[in-house]
Structure formats: C-alpha cells, structure tokens
C-alpha cells in the first residue's frame, strides 16, 4: 500500500488560520490597549472634573472667607471671625486635595501661583487683623476693602487660571482619547482589511492549489466514464497529485478491463446477431398463399432475440396450421425456448389433426423441458381449411383471437394454460364457420401491453376500438399497418416493452368447385 | 517556520504596543518644584527719627508693631525730638558725621539735599518699578531735585480754618463757606467779637505763613522756589497782605496777641476751651480737638484775596545717605508710605494722607468727630510748595524778625519789608553764585 504523503493542504489551511488569528490578536490587542488608554484618559478627565469642583468650592470658600472678615472688621460680631477661620481651614483642606490631583508641569506652576496668591491673601488678612487689633479698625477695613479685595481678586484669577489649565488639559486629553480611538479604529479597519485580503488570498491560493487540481480531477474522472484513455494531470498539492496518480492507475486498469469486455461484447454481439438472424430465419418471411385467404404478419422483438414467434405448417388434406406464440421472458432464453417450441410445434403438427391435441402434446413435452426454468409459452394455434369455411382454434394462454365480421368484432374465447406451465393440461378447440370478408387477428400480449411515456398500456379497449376502426374492405396489410401505426402513435418513441407479433388474415371465401 | 511566525507576531505586537503607547501621551508627572534654599536673613535694626506730639508718637509705635509683624527680620528703634529742636540736632549730627537715624521724618528736603544728607531713592524705584501715581503731586515736589527723589511724603501740611460751630450758633452767624474772602474773615471776626461769644474771634500763626497771605494777594515772593533769581517782595501787595492780618491783631483786635499766637499749642488750647472761634492750623490739630467731647467744630478753606492759595508743604520720610542698611531702610520707608500705614495715619487723624486713595477713602473722609474732611483735600490740591533752596530759611527768618514789630503794632509792613528786601536780594544773589 502506498504511503500517503504529508498533508500540505493542512499546512496551508493552518498557516492561513494562524495568519488570521494573528491579525485578529493584533486587532484585539490594539483595541484593548486603546480601551485601556481611553479608560485612563477617562479617569484623568474625572480627576479634572474633581479639580474643577474643588476650584469652584475654593472660589466660594475664599469669597465667603473674605466677606466674613469684612463683616468682622465692620464690627458685626466675633462669629464672623470664627467663620473666617473655619473657612480658612476648609480652604487649606481644599488646597491639600487639589495638590494631590495636579500632576502636569503646567498644573504645578499654576498651583504654585495659586498657593502664592493664597499665601498673599492670608498675609493680607493677618496684616488687616493686626491693624484691627492695633485699634485701627477703619484702616483695617480700608485695607481689606482695597488690598484685601485685590489679593482676593488675584486669588480668584489664579483659580480661574487653574480652571483654564484644567480645561486645556481636559481638551488635550479628550483630543488624545479621540486620536487614540480613531487610530485604534483605523488600525483595526486596516488590520481587518488586511485580514480579509489575507483570507481571500489564502482562499484563492488554497482554491488554486486544491480546487483547480480537484476540478481537473473531477473533469478527468467524468471523462473516464466515456473514455478510459483520459488521464489526470498530476499537479497541485501532493495529496491531490497522489489522488490523481491513483486515479490514472485505476483508469489504466479499467481500460484493460474495458478492452477485455469489449472483446467479450463484440463476440456476444456477433453471436447474438447470428442468433437473431437465425431466429429471423426460423420465422417464415412469407405466409403461404392459401386459397380463400390473405395474410399479413408483423413481428418485432424488444431485444436482439425475441420470445415471440409465428409459423405455419402445411397439413394434409388442404389444411394449414397457423400459430402465434409468446415465450414468457425475453432475450436469448426466450428465443431459444421459442425456437424449441416452434421446432416441436412444426414437428408434431402433422401428426395431430386437432389443434387441442397438438397443444396438449406440446404442453406435456415442454413442461418436462421448461419445468426447471419455470418457463412457458403462450400459443394460439388454428387450423384453416382451403375447402371449408371452418376454423379450429385452440389457445394456450395467448390473448383471445378476434374476428371482425363486417362492423362487428367477435372475441374467440379459446383459452388454456400456457404451454409448459402445467402438466397434462387438457386443451379444447373452438370451431368457427367463417364468412367471406371476415378478418382474423392474432396478437401476442406485446401489443396490448405496449406502454407510452406515462407508463399507460395500450390495452384491450384501444385494441378493440382500433379493430373496429379498421375499414371493412381494407386489405390485410392496410389493416395491419393501421393497427401497428396506432400502437406506434400511442407509444411515441418509447421502445417496445415486450416482443410484439400481430397476424392478420382475411377470409376472402373459397372459389366454388 | 512556526517559530519564525511566532517571533514575527511578537515583534508586531511589540511595535503595536509601542505605537499605541506613544499616542497615549499620558500627562507626565511634573518634577516636584525645587525651591532654592533661601538664606536666613540677618536681623537688622533700624532707627526711625521723627518729631511729633505724644499722640503721634504713640501712633508711630503702633505702626512699628505692625511693621515688625510684617517684617520680623527688621527691628525698629525710635529717635524722637520736639519739632523745635529736631532739625537743628539732626543737621548738627549730619554735619558732624555722627550717627543719625536710618529713616528720618523730614520736611523741605531740597534745602538739605546739596549737603548730601539723604539717599537718592530714584534708582531703587526704577529697579522695582515703584510707582508714585497715588501721591498728591504737589507733595512730591518737596522731595524731588532734578531727576532725583530723596523721600516720600507722609502728609499734606495744608492750612485750613477750624471754626467752633457752637460759638457761631451763639453769635447767630452763618458758618464760613468755601470761597470766602479776607473781608469775609474780617467781618465775621468783628461780628463774633461784637457778639461777645468768645474772647477771640480768629487766630493765626504769624511767623512764616505770611507767605500764604502774600501768595493770595498776588505776590510770588520768589520767581522759582528751588532756584530763585529774583523776588517781588518789594511789591506793595506784599506789604498790604501782611498789614491786613497785622490790623486784625492790632486795629480790629479780633485775635489773641502776637505772642500768644507764636505757639500753635496755645491756639489749640484756646480753641478747645471755647475761647477762640476760628483757628488757622493744619490737620495735626484734629486729634487734639477730637479729644474734647463737647467741642463742635468744622473746617473751612482759607479765605481768598486776589486768588486762592495754600501751602502744600508736607513732611515725609527720607533715608540717611550713610545708613548701614539701605535695603532695610528702603523697605521700611516703603512701608511707611504704603497704603496701609497711610490709612493708619488717616484713621489716627495725625495728617492729611499723602496718598490720594487713602485721602479719598472713608477712613479719612468719615473721621470722627464728623467734619468736612474734603476741605483738607481741596486745599491740598491748590497747595504750593514753600521756598526750599539754600538760604530760603535765612530769608524767612529775616522776614519773621523784620515783621515781628508789625505784628506787635509797632511798625508798618511796608517799611519793615522795604528794609529787608535788599538783604533778601543779596541772599538770592549769593545762592545764584553758589549754584
């Protein structure tokens, strides 16, 4: 057994998947890092918001603090000084919080300015309180209203500066976040496109490397159905090439077999042709010119060899036997059975004056021969007389003969078991007196069982109708042609299902004397 | 092959992360601000020289407390002398090269600038961009010589007339109003005298301030107050002005005797006691008057004659040229001239502030007891500097001596002035030659 080569397709597919996975991993990493950075920026923005909130509180606290001191200096009560100091502590806490949140150089610079402004405000407040406590309340009020107000304004300005720096920083952060998001998105799209291109390229490569050779294989294998000399072009991945080589070997082997078979077939065809010719030669090409009778016959086998047969035998005393038979089955075996049956019939007929005697003899003889193969032969045998109008008919399983007399159709109810089917069967004959112009029809069942494309059978009804349609004065050949034409019209181009035999005879009447 | 792919993947991931990080520009932490170690300043002791009444001395002590709280590294000691002896002693020390206070209260600095007593402050002001915009311009004149500036004014020595509202009410007379004239002064004084509500209707300082009356009567006295070349003392208007006020003493007899008016403290006492209805004086009298509970008073500008005129002579602070601590002295001088200290002086009532912002503030305008403080400012705005040139004090003393008999009713003004004009001209000529 040949060893299957390494699976190169597996490597290709694996590599393609690895590449796509790698790209997907890169996209994921990019998105994750962008997310992480964006999240970090978000936290920074939150910090900015916190600073903004603190700056707002600082502005409120310092403004209130300023006002508390003003009211204290205006002698409105000591509680305002207490409030001033409580706000002072709150302001210090705010400064501590803000200091912990500011990180950039610019922020630190603003913080330094802010701290200096707060220190100046604090110093001015202390100076003012010293004046107040030194019994210069009006000077203290004036100082606080002017220079105190100035330091407070400066403080507010510094807070505003802080806000602006914060706003600027926030805007920068937001812009950075947007840039990163855009970059991540763009990169993700680029990588996705690359992944798609890589996937498509891999797909094309794999298709080219697998499908094309495979397609070529299929095409060649299809051709091999009709031409075993066709060969696969061994290309593509190793496993495909390997498959191709195997198919080529198989085709070569098949070709040898085919050639052997062709020889057998040719011989068989030759033999069959010979058998067919022989069978045809068994059947009388011309029916005997019987006085008072006109005959026409149609015979067609479904295959090269058929099971139908017809024959005529000259008996003594101006009598003639006519038979139409149909072996069950088709082909060579039926032909052989038919040949045997015809042979025996022709051999035994002269010794049997009555049709039923002949059929009984034949049945007994054929039963012994056909029993093993369970074969049998339907056969209708009739004897006509050149001098009388009598017609004797015995029937072994063939469909009833029909008699057309003027515009009437008479079914001749002669029946019996097919020959060889049942031992010792006793057949009976029907004897009819003919009138001149009577048309006699004997048919194998291939006629009524002829099928059209839909599977419908021609059937007895059509057969009988066609028999009635035959013009009363039509000659036998015309009548036969008409009936066969009707069957062929019905079946169309469908081949015959069964052998078909039709014998048409017209009793024209005996010449006097 | 597989290993190669793996390495390539790692490289790509690394590049990706690097590029992502570089775009992620997280604000970098600022280096913690490094504060250079500041050298511990050495403690400096300065001496502050000044004159003034006990109230002013007390105010100055409180100013020192405030300063030392603001500047813990500068200690201030004081050198106090009465006005009468202050300048003589200081000049003697300067001339003898003896130690003098680092920062001095001074007036008419230009007189002493040529002697090199004081430090020029202009360079420091320029360095620090120190602005003088808030000072009343007329007061700066007393400290400027050419492009140099030797001190900063503390106050305005603007003269006004204090009047006792109660006495006017008792006499049934309207209060004097801005824009009144010498004749209004004389008629009011006579009416007060007639009403007999007080022993004296009006009092003024005869020495030195005759120059105001001369200015009001259209006499310049000197063509240039710092660099005179001639005098118009020989104009009749000069004698007329002196004679008008001498007549108030001697003819109308509505004033205390000349001798009682030589000392401003005497006049203040008379006014406080309700013995004087109208007193010529400056803002320095306010604290004394404020101490008297039932004294109802207000102020009015000086009466005018040919034109309105007043004196803008004001005192201020200078730094001794030989100070050992010029920087500390400059710091202290700036402090004394600051808004804050000006407000202290204004609230204490010791002076009309030299800073407009303080003078126009409620601290000065709403002083207690209630009076029309605006008068001081209005008069300050029309103030004129006193002559301040080497020899100017000699001329003033010459005239003071010459006019004494006039105030005493023993001579007429025209004769007295005519006699000294040649000497005055001689002094001016000497000054010119010196220059």
PDB file of C-alpha atoms in Angstrom, chain B residues 44-223:
ATOM      1  CA  UNK B  44      18.594  94.279  61.099  1.00  0.00           C
ATOM      2  CA  UNK B  45      17.941  97.126  63.489  1.00  0.00           C
ATOM      3  CA  UNK B  46      16.944 100.463  62.043  1.00  0.00           C
ATOM      4  CA  UNK B  47      16.448 103.757  63.789  1.00  0.00           C
ATOM      5  CA  UNK B  48      13.488 105.924  62.871  1.00  0.00           C
ATOM      6  CA  UNK B  49      13.784 109.566  63.662  1.00  0.00           C
ATOM      7  CA  UNK B  50      10.749 111.826  63.946  1.00  0.00           C
ATOM      8  CA  UNK B  51       9.160 114.706  65.808  1.00  0.00           C
ATOM      9  CA  UNK B  52       5.568 114.925  66.929  1.00  0.00           C
ATOM     10  CA  UNK B  53       3.199 115.259  69.807  1.00  0.00           C
ATOM     11  CA  UNK B  54       2.608 112.369  72.210  1.00  0.00           C
ATOM     12  CA  UNK B  55      -0.337 111.096  70.170  1.00  0.00           C
ATOM     13  CA  UNK B  56       1.727 110.962  67.016  1.00  0.00           C
ATOM     14  CA  UNK B  57       4.494 109.188  68.913  1.00  0.00           C
ATOM     15  CA  UNK B  58       2.034 106.598  70.100  1.00  0.00           C
ATOM     16  CA  UNK B  59       0.721 106.101  66.604  1.00  0.00           C
ATOM     17  CA  UNK B  60       4.253 105.670  65.371  1.00  0.00           C
ATOM     18  CA  UNK B  61       4.895 102.989  67.985  1.00  0.00           C
ATOM     19  CA  UNK B  62       1.833 101.096  66.790  1.00  0.00           C
ATOM     20  CA  UNK B  63       2.993 101.447  63.204  1.00  0.00           C
ATOM     21  CA  UNK B  64       6.288  99.870  64.283  1.00  0.00           C
ATOM     22  CA  UNK B  65       4.405  96.925  65.769  1.00  0.00           C
ATOM     23  CA  UNK B  66       2.576  96.380  62.511  1.00  0.00           C
ATOM     24  CA  UNK B  67       5.806  96.668  60.542  1.00  0.00           C
ATOM     25  CA  UNK B  68       7.713  94.258  62.740  1.00  0.00           C
ATOM     26  CA  UNK B  69       4.858  91.781  62.439  1.00  0.00           C
ATOM     27  CA  UNK B  70       5.121  92.029  58.655  1.00  0.00           C
ATOM     28  CA  UNK B  71       8.926  92.066  58.614  1.00  0.00           C
ATOM     29  CA  UNK B  72      10.171  90.062  61.569  1.00  0.00           C
ATOM     30  CA  UNK B  73      13.775  90.469  60.481  1.00  0.00           C
ATOM     31  CA  UNK B  74      13.795  94.223  60.806  1.00  0.00           C
ATOM     32  CA  UNK B  75      13.669  95.779  64.245  1.00  0.00           C
ATOM     33  CA  UNK B  76      12.823  99.461  64.575  1.00  0.00           C
ATOM     34  CA  UNK B  77      14.107 101.757  67.274  1.00  0.00           C
ATOM     35  CA  UNK B  78      12.905 105.326  67.586  1.00  0.00           C
ATOM     36  CA  UNK B  79      14.620 108.664  67.900  1.00  0.00           C
ATOM     37  CA  UNK B  80      12.127 111.320  68.948  1.00  0.00           C
ATOM     38  CA  UNK B  81      12.743 115.027  69.435  1.00  0.00           C
ATOM     39  CA  UNK B  82      10.354 118.010  69.609  1.00  0.00           C
ATOM     40  CA  UNK B  83       9.859 119.871  66.346  1.00  0.00           C
ATOM     41  CA  UNK B  84      11.702 122.926  67.668  1.00  0.00           C
ATOM     42  CA  UNK B  85      14.993 121.113  68.172  1.00  0.00           C
ATOM     43  CA  UNK B  86      14.668 118.198  65.764  1.00  0.00           C
ATOM     44  CA  UNK B  87      16.127 119.750  62.657  1.00  0.00           C
ATOM     45  CA  UNK B  88      18.876 121.627  64.439  1.00  0.00           C
ATOM     46  CA  UNK B  89      20.093 118.480  66.193  1.00  0.00           C
ATOM     47  CA  UNK B  90      19.868 116.316  63.140  1.00  0.00           C
ATOM     48  CA  UNK B  91      21.667 118.757  60.910  1.00  0.00           C
ATOM     49  CA  UNK B  92      24.391 119.046  63.542  1.00  0.00           C
ATOM     50  CA  UNK B  93      24.784 115.263  63.607  1.00  0.00           C
ATOM     51  CA  UNK B  94      24.830 115.088  59.813  1.00  0.00           C
ATOM     52  CA  UNK B  95      27.399 117.828  59.632  1.00  0.00           C
ATOM     53  CA  UNK B  96      29.498 116.239  62.383  1.00  0.00           C
ATOM     54  CA  UNK B  97      29.356 112.859  60.762  1.00  0.00           C
ATOM     55  CA  UNK B  98      27.719 111.389  63.834  1.00  0.00           C
ATOM     56  CA  UNK B  99      25.275 108.529  63.629  1.00  0.00           C
ATOM     57  CA  UNK B 100      21.838 109.612  62.538  1.00  0.00           C
ATOM     58  CA  UNK B 101      18.611 107.628  62.284  1.00  0.00           C
ATOM     59  CA  UNK B 102      18.434 105.455  59.173  1.00  0.00           C
ATOM     60  CA  UNK B 103      14.987 106.716  58.278  1.00  0.00           C
ATOM     61  CA  UNK B 104      14.026 110.269  59.158  1.00  0.00           C
ATOM     62  CA  UNK B 105      10.851 112.274  59.182  1.00  0.00           C
ATOM     63  CA  UNK B 106      11.769 115.448  57.299  1.00  0.00           C
ATOM     64  CA  UNK B 107      10.388 118.478  55.591  1.00  0.00           C
ATOM     65  CA  UNK B 108      11.797 120.753  52.945  1.00  0.00           C
ATOM     66  CA  UNK B 109      14.337 118.144  51.967  1.00  0.00           C
ATOM     67  CA  UNK B 110      15.633 120.083  48.958  1.00  0.00           C
ATOM     68  CA  UNK B 111      17.225 122.542  51.375  1.00  0.00           C
ATOM     69  CA  UNK B 112      19.440 119.785  52.730  1.00  0.00           C
ATOM     70  CA  UNK B 113      19.944 117.733  49.583  1.00  0.00           C
ATOM     71  CA  UNK B 114      23.004 119.688  48.494  1.00  0.00           C
ATOM     72  CA  UNK B 115      24.652 118.794  51.786  1.00  0.00           C
ATOM     73  CA  UNK B 116      24.396 115.123  50.874  1.00  0.00           C
ATOM     74  CA  UNK B 117      22.305 114.111  53.885  1.00  0.00           C
ATOM     75  CA  UNK B 118      19.914 111.858  52.019  1.00  0.00           C
ATOM     76  CA  UNK B 119      19.987 108.855  49.790  1.00  0.00           C
ATOM     77  CA  UNK B 120      18.631 109.168  46.259  1.00  0.00           C
ATOM     78  CA  UNK B 121      15.734 106.732  46.024  1.00  0.00           C
ATOM     79  CA  UNK B 122      15.201 107.062  42.265  1.00  0.00           C
ATOM     80  CA  UNK B 123      17.458 104.133  41.277  1.00  0.00           C
ATOM     81  CA  UNK B 124      15.675 101.728  43.634  1.00  0.00           C
ATOM     82  CA  UNK B 125      12.301 102.958  42.479  1.00  0.00           C
ATOM     83  CA  UNK B 126      13.323 102.415  38.887  1.00  0.00           C
ATOM     84  CA  UNK B 127      14.591  98.922  39.662  1.00  0.00           C
ATOM     85  CA  UNK B 128      11.401  97.978  41.430  1.00  0.00           C
ATOM     86  CA  UNK B 129       9.133  99.886  39.084  1.00  0.00           C
ATOM     87  CA  UNK B 130       7.863 101.688  42.136  1.00  0.00           C
ATOM     88  CA  UNK B 131       5.061 103.985  41.102  1.00  0.00           C
ATOM     89  CA  UNK B 132       4.301 107.400  42.555  1.00  0.00           C
ATOM     90  CA  UNK B 133       0.964 107.839  40.826  1.00  0.00           C
ATOM     91  CA  UNK B 134      -1.089 107.706  44.005  1.00  0.00           C
ATOM     92  CA  UNK B 135       0.800 110.534  45.737  1.00  0.00           C
ATOM     93  CA  UNK B 136      -0.653 114.037  45.629  1.00  0.00           C
ATOM     94  CA  UNK B 137       1.728 115.608  43.063  1.00  0.00           C
ATOM     95  CA  UNK B 138       2.303 118.851  44.934  1.00  0.00           C
ATOM     96  CA  UNK B 139       3.720 116.936  47.884  1.00  0.00           C
ATOM     97  CA  UNK B 140       6.353 115.123  45.856  1.00  0.00           C
ATOM     98  CA  UNK B 141       7.867 118.457  44.905  1.00  0.00           C
ATOM     99  CA  UNK B 142       9.346 118.716  48.396  1.00  0.00           C
ATOM    100  CA  UNK B 143      11.445 115.601  47.796  1.00  0.00           C
ATOM    101  CA  UNK B 144      12.458 115.975  44.191  1.00  0.00           C
ATOM    102  CA  UNK B 145      15.548 117.665  42.918  1.00  0.00           C
ATOM    103  CA  UNK B 146      16.063 117.377  39.213  1.00  0.00           C
ATOM    104  CA  UNK B 147      15.691 113.701  38.356  1.00  0.00           C
ATOM    105  CA  UNK B 148      16.446 112.509  41.844  1.00  0.00           C
ATOM    106  CA  UNK B 149      13.944 111.823  44.577  1.00  0.00           C
ATOM    107  CA  UNK B 150      15.061 111.874  48.167  1.00  0.00           C
ATOM    108  CA  UNK B 151      11.976 110.909  50.074  1.00  0.00           C
ATOM    109  CA  UNK B 152       8.296 110.118  50.030  1.00  0.00           C
ATOM    110  CA  UNK B 153       5.691 112.430  51.513  1.00  0.00           C
ATOM    111  CA  UNK B 154       3.717 111.332  54.536  1.00  0.00           C
ATOM    112  CA  UNK B 155       1.150 114.097  54.710  1.00  0.00           C
ATOM    113  CA  UNK B 156      -0.035 117.398  53.473  1.00  0.00           C
ATOM    114  CA  UNK B 157       0.559 120.369  55.709  1.00  0.00           C
ATOM    115  CA  UNK B 158      -2.386 122.146  54.181  1.00  0.00           C
ATOM    116  CA  UNK B 159      -3.706 125.012  56.259  1.00  0.00           C
ATOM    117  CA  UNK B 160      -7.410 125.379  56.980  1.00  0.00           C
ATOM    118  CA  UNK B 161      -9.580 127.418  59.325  1.00  0.00           C
ATOM    119  CA  UNK B 162     -11.129 125.434  62.178  1.00  0.00           C
ATOM    120  CA  UNK B 163     -14.261 127.090  63.482  1.00  0.00           C
ATOM    121  CA  UNK B 164     -16.327 126.498  66.616  1.00  0.00           C
ATOM    122  CA  UNK B 165     -19.849 125.849  65.462  1.00  0.00           C
ATOM    123  CA  UNK B 166     -21.309 126.413  68.891  1.00  0.00           C
ATOM    124  CA  UNK B 167     -19.842 129.903  69.124  1.00  0.00           C
ATOM    125  CA  UNK B 168     -21.120 130.768  65.664  1.00  0.00           C
ATOM    126  CA  UNK B 169     -24.515 129.449  66.651  1.00  0.00           C
ATOM    127  CA  UNK B 170     -24.437 131.536  69.790  1.00  0.00           C
ATOM    128  CA  UNK B 171     -23.488 134.617  67.749  1.00  0.00           C
ATOM    129  CA  UNK B 172     -26.246 133.827  65.297  1.00  0.00           C
ATOM    130  CA  UNK B 173     -23.778 133.897  62.459  1.00  0.00           C
ATOM    131  CA  UNK B 174     -23.646 131.612  59.451  1.00  0.00           C
ATOM    132  CA  UNK B 175     -20.679 129.251  59.230  1.00  0.00           C
ATOM    133  CA  UNK B 176     -17.897 130.332  56.906  1.00  0.00           C
ATOM    134  CA  UNK B 177     -18.219 128.852  53.449  1.00  0.00           C
ATOM    135  CA  UNK B 178     -15.740 127.815  50.829  1.00  0.00           C
ATOM    136  CA  UNK B 179     -14.738 130.730  48.635  1.00  0.00           C
ATOM    137  CA  UNK B 180     -14.949 133.335  51.376  1.00  0.00           C
ATOM    138  CA  UNK B 181     -12.636 136.310  51.307  1.00  0.00           C
ATOM    139  CA  UNK B 182     -10.330 138.211  53.617  1.00  0.00           C
ATOM    140  CA  UNK B 183     -13.088 140.750  54.043  1.00  0.00           C
ATOM    141  CA  UNK B 184     -15.492 137.965  54.980  1.00  0.00           C
ATOM    142  CA  UNK B 185     -12.920 136.839  57.541  1.00  0.00           C
ATOM    143  CA  UNK B 186     -12.604 140.329  58.940  1.00  0.00           C
ATOM    144  CA  UNK B 187     -16.354 140.973  59.041  1.00  0.00           C
ATOM    145  CA  UNK B 188     -17.045 137.591  60.607  1.00  0.00           C
ATOM    146  CA  UNK B 189     -14.356 138.188  63.191  1.00  0.00           C
ATOM    147  CA  UNK B 190     -15.777 141.578  64.017  1.00  0.00           C
ATOM    148  CA  UNK B 191     -19.282 140.192  64.247  1.00  0.00           C
ATOM    149  CA  UNK B 192     -18.093 137.440  66.582  1.00  0.00           C
ATOM    150  CA  UNK B 193     -16.289 139.998  68.652  1.00  0.00           C
ATOM    151  CA  UNK B 194     -19.380 142.090  68.747  1.00  0.00           C
ATOM    152  CA  UNK B 195     -21.471 139.107  69.804  1.00  0.00           C
ATOM    153  CA  UNK B 196     -19.029 138.526  72.620  1.00  0.00           C
ATOM    154  CA  UNK B 197     -19.348 134.756  72.411  1.00  0.00           C
ATOM    155  CA  UNK B 198     -15.603 134.239  72.915  1.00  0.00           C
ATOM    156  CA  UNK B 199     -12.570 136.283  73.830  1.00  0.00           C
ATOM    157  CA  UNK B 200     -11.013 135.808  70.400  1.00  0.00           C
ATOM    158  CA  UNK B 201     -12.636 135.570  67.024  1.00  0.00           C
ATOM    159  CA  UNK B 202      -9.623 134.402  64.980  1.00  0.00           C
ATOM    160  CA  UNK B 203      -6.054 133.226  65.489  1.00  0.00           C
ATOM    161  CA  UNK B 204      -3.245 132.528  63.033  1.00  0.00           C
ATOM    162  CA  UNK B 205       0.463 131.724  63.119  1.00  0.00           C
ATOM    163  CA  UNK B 206       2.163 134.992  62.175  1.00  0.00           C
ATOM    164  CA  UNK B 207       5.626 133.612  61.509  1.00  0.00           C
ATOM    165  CA  UNK B 208       6.463 132.065  58.154  1.00  0.00           C
ATOM    166  CA  UNK B 209       2.894 131.706  56.939  1.00  0.00           C
ATOM    167  CA  UNK B 210       2.678 135.373  55.891  1.00  0.00           C
ATOM    168  CA  UNK B 211       3.877 133.908  52.604  1.00  0.00           C
ATOM    169  CA  UNK B 212       0.383 132.377  52.087  1.00  0.00           C
ATOM    170  CA  UNK B 213      -1.265 135.763  52.501  1.00  0.00           C
ATOM    171  CA  UNK B 214       1.269 137.275  50.075  1.00  0.00           C
ATOM    172  CA  UNK B 215       0.548 134.497  47.527  1.00  0.00           C
ATOM    173  CA  UNK B 216      -3.162 135.099  47.905  1.00  0.00           C
ATOM    174  CA  UNK B 217      -2.535 138.784  47.308  1.00  0.00           C
ATOM    175  CA  UNK B 218      -0.727 138.079  44.014  1.00  0.00           C
ATOM    176  CA  UNK B 219       2.878 138.125  45.242  1.00  0.00           C
ATOM    177  CA  UNK B 220       5.169 135.279  44.112  1.00  0.00           C
ATOM    178  CA  UNK B 221       7.917 136.148  46.613  1.00  0.00           C
ATOM    179  CA  UNK B 222      10.438 134.141  44.555  1.00  0.00           C
ATOM    180  CA  UNK B 223      10.369 133.588  40.833  1.00  0.00           C
TER     181      UNK B 223
END
